[in-house]
mmCIF file of N, CA and C in Angstrom:
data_model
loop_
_atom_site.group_PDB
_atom_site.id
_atom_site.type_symbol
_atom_site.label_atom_id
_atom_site.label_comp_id
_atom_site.label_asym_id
_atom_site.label_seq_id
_atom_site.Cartn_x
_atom_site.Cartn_y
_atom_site.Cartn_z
ATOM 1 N N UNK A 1 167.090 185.128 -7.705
ATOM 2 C CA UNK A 1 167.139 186.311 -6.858
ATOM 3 C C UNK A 1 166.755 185.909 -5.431
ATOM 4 N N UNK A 2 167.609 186.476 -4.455
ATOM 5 C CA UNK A 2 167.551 185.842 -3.189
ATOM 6 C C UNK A 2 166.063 186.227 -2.294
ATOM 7 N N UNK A 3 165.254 185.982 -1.717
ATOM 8 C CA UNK A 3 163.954 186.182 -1.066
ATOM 9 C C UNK A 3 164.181 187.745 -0.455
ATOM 10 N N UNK A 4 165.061 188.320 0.210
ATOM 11 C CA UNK A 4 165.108 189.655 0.721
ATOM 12 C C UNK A 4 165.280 190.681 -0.386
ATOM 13 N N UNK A 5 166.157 190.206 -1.231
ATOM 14 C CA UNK A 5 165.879 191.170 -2.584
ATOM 15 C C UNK A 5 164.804 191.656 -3.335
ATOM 16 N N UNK A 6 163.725 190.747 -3.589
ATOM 17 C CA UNK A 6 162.417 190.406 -3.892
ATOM 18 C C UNK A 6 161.653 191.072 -2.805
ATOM 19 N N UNK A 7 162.203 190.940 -1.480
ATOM 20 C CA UNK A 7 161.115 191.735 -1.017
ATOM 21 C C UNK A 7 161.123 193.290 -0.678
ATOM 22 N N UNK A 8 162.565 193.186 -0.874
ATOM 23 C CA UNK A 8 163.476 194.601 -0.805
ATOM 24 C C UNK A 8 162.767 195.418 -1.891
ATOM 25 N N UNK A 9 162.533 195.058 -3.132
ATOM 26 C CA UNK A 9 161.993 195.392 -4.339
ATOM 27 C C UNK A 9 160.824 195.865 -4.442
ATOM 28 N N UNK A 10 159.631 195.181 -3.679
ATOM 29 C CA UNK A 10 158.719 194.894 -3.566
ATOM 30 C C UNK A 10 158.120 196.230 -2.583
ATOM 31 N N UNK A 11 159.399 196.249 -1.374
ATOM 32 C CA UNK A 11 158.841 197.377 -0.392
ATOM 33 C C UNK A 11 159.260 198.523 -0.855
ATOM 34 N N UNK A 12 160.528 198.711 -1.906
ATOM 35 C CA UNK A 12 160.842 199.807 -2.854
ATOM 36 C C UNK A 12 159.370 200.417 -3.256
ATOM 37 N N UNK A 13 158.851 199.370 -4.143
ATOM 38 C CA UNK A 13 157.844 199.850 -5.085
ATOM 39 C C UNK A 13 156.361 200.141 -4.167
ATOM 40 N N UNK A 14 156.521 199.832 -3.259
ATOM 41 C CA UNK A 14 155.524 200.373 -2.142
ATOM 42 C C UNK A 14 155.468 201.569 -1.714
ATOM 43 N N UNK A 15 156.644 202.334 -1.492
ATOM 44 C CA UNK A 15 157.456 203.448 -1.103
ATOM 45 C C UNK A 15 158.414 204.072 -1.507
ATOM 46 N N UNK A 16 158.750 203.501 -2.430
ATOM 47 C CA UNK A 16 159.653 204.771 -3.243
ATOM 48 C C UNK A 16 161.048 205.192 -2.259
ATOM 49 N N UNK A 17 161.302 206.465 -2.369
ATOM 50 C CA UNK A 17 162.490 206.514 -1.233
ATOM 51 C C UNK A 17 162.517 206.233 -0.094
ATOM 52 N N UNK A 18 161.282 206.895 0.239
ATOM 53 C CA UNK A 18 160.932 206.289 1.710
ATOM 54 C C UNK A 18 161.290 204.934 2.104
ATOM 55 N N UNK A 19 161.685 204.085 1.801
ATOM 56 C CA UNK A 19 161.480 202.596 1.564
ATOM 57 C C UNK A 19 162.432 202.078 2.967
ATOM 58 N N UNK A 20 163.545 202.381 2.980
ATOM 59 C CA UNK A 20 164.862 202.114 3.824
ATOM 60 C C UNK A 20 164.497 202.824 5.017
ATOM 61 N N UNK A 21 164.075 203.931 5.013
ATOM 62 C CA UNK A 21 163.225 204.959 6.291
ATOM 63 C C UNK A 21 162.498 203.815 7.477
ATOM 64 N N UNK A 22 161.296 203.705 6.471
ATOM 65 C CA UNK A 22 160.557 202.890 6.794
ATOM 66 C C UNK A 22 160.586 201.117 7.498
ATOM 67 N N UNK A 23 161.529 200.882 6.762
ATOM 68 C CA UNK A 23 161.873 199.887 6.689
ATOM 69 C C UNK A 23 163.171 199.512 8.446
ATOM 70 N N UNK A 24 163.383 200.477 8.414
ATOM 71 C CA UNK A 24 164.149 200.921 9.833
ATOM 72 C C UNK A 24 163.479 201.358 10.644
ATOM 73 N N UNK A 25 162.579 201.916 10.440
ATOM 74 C CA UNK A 25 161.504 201.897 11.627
ATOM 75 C C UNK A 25 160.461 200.677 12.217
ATOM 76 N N UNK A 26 160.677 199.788 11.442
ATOM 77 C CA UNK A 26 160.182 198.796 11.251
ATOM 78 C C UNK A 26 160.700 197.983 12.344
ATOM 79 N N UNK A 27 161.737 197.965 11.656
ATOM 80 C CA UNK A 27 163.014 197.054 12.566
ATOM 81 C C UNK A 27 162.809 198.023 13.859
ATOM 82 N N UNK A 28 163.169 198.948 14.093
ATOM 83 C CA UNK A 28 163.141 199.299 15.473
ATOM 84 C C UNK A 28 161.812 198.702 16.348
ATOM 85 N N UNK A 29 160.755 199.357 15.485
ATOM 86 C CA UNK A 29 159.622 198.770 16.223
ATOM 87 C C UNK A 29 160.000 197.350 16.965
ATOM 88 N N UNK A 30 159.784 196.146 15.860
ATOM 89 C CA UNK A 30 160.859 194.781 15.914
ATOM 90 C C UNK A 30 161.412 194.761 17.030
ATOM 91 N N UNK A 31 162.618 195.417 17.137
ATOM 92 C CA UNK A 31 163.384 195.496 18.069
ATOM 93 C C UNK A 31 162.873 195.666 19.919
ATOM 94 N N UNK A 32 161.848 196.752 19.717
ATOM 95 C CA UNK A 32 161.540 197.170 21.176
ATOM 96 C C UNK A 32 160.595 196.317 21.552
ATOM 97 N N UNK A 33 159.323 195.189 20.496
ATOM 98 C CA UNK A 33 158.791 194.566 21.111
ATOM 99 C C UNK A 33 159.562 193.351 21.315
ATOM 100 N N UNK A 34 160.872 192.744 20.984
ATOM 101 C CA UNK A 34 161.387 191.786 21.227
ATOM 102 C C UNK A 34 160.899 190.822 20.045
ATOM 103 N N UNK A 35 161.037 190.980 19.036
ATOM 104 C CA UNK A 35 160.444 190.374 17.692
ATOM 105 C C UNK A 35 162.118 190.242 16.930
ATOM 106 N N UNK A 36 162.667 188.942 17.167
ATOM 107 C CA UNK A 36 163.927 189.447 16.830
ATOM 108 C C UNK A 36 163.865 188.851 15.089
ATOM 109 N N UNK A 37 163.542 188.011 15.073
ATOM 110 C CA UNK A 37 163.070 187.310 13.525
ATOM 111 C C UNK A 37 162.774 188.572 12.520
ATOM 112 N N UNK A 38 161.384 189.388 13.214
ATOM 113 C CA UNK A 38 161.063 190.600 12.361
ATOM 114 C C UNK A 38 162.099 191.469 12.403
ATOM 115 N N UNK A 39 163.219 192.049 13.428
ATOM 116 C CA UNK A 39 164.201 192.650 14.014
ATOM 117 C C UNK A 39 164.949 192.529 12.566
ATOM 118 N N UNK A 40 165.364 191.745 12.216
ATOM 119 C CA UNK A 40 166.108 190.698 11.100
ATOM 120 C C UNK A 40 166.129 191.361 10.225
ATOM 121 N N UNK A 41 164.660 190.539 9.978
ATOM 122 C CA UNK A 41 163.799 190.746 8.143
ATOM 123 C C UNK A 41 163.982 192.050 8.145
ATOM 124 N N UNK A 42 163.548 193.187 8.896
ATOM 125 C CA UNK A 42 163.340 194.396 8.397
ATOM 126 C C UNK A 42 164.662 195.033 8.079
ATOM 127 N N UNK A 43 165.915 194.976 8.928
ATOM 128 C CA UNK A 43 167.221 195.555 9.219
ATOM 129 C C UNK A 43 167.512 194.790 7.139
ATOM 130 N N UNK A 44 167.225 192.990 7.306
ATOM 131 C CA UNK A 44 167.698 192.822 6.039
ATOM 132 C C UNK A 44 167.458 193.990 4.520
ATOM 133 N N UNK A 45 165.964 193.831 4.918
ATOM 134 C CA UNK A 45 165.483 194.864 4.074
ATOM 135 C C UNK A 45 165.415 196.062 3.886
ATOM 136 N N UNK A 46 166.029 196.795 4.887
ATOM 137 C CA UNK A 46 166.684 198.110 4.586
ATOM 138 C C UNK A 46 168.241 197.575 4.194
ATOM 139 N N UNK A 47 168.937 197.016 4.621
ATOM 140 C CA UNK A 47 170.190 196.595 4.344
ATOM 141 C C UNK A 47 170.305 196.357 2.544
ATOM 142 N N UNK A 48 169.487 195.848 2.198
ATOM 143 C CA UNK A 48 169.292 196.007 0.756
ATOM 144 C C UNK A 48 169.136 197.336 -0.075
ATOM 145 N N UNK A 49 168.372 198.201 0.593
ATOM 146 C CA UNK A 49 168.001 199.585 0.183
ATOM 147 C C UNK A 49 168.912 200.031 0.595
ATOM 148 N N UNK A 50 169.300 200.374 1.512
ATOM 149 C CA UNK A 50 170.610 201.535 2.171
ATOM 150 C C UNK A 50 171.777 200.888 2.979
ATOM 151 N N UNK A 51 172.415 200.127 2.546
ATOM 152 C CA UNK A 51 173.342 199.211 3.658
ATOM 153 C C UNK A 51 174.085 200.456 4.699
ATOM 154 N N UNK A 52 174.215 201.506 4.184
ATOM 155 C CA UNK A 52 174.826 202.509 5.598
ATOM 156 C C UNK A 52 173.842 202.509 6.217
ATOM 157 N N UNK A 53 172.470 203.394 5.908
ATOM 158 C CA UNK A 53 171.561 203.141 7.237
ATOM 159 C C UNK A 53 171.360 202.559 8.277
ATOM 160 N N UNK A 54 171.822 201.069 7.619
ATOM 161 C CA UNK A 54 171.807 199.431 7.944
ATOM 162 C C UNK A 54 172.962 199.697 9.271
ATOM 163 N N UNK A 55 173.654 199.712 8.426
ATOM 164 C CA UNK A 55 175.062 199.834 9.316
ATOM 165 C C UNK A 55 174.981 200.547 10.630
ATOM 166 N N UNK A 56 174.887 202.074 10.137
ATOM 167 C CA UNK A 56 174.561 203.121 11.005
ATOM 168 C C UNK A 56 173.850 202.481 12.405
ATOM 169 N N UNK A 57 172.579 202.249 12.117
ATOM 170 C CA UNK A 57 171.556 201.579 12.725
ATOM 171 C C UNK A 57 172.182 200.660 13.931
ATOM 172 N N UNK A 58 172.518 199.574 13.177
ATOM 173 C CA UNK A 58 173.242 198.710 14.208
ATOM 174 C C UNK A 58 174.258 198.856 14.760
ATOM 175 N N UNK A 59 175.157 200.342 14.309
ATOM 176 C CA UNK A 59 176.241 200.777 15.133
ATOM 177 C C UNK A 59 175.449 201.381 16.762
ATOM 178 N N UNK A 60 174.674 202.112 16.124
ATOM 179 C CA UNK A 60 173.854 202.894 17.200
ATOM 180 C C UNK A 60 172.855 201.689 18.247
ATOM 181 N N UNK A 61 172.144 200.834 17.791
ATOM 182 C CA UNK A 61 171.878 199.692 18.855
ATOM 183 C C UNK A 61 173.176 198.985 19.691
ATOM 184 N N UNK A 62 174.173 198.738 19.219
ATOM 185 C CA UNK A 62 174.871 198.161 20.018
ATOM 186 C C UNK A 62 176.062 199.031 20.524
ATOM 187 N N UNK A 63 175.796 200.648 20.607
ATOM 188 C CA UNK A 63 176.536 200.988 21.827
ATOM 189 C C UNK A 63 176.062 200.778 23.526
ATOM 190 N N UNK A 64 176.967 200.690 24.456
ATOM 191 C CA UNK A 64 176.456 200.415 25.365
ATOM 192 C C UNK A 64 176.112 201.715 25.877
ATOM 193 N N UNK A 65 175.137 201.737 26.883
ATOM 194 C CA UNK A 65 174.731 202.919 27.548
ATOM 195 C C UNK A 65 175.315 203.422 28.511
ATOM 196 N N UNK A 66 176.014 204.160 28.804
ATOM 197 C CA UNK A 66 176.766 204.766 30.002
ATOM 198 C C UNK A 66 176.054 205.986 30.184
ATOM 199 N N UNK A 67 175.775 206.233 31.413
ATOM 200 C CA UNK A 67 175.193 207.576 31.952
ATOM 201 C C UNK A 67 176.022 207.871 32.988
ATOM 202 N N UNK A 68 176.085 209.192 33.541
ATOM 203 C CA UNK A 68 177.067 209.543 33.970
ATOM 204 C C UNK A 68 175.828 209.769 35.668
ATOM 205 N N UNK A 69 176.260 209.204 36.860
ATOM 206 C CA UNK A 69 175.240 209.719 38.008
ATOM 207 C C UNK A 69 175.885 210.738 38.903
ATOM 208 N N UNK A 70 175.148 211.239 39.242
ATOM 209 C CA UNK A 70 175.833 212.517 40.720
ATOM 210 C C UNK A 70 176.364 213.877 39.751
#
């Protein structure tokens, strides 16, 4: 069993549904301090629990930002 599965499992049984929630908040956190390794691990590990979330998630980080001025 591959190491993210195991830990995927692991943060399941920590949290229950919550697990993928959490686990994306995680990653965001990750994300805003510039922790891209943790950025990773956590996205992996919801990606295990909820791969749309997953998805979702990283659809929504990598739109670009356009604001409209004036």
């Amino acid at each position: 069993m591959k190491d993210t599965t195991q830990d995927a499992l692991r943060h399941f049984a920590a949290h229950g549904l919550r697990a993928a929630k959490i686990a994306l908040g995680n990653a965001s956190a990750a994300a805003a301090a510039a922790h891209d390794e943790d950025h990773r691990y956590w996205l992996g590990i919801c990606r295990e629990l909820d791969a749309r979330a997953a998805a979702q998630f990283e659809a929504a980080r990598s739109v670009p930002e356009t604001r409209l001025l004036g």
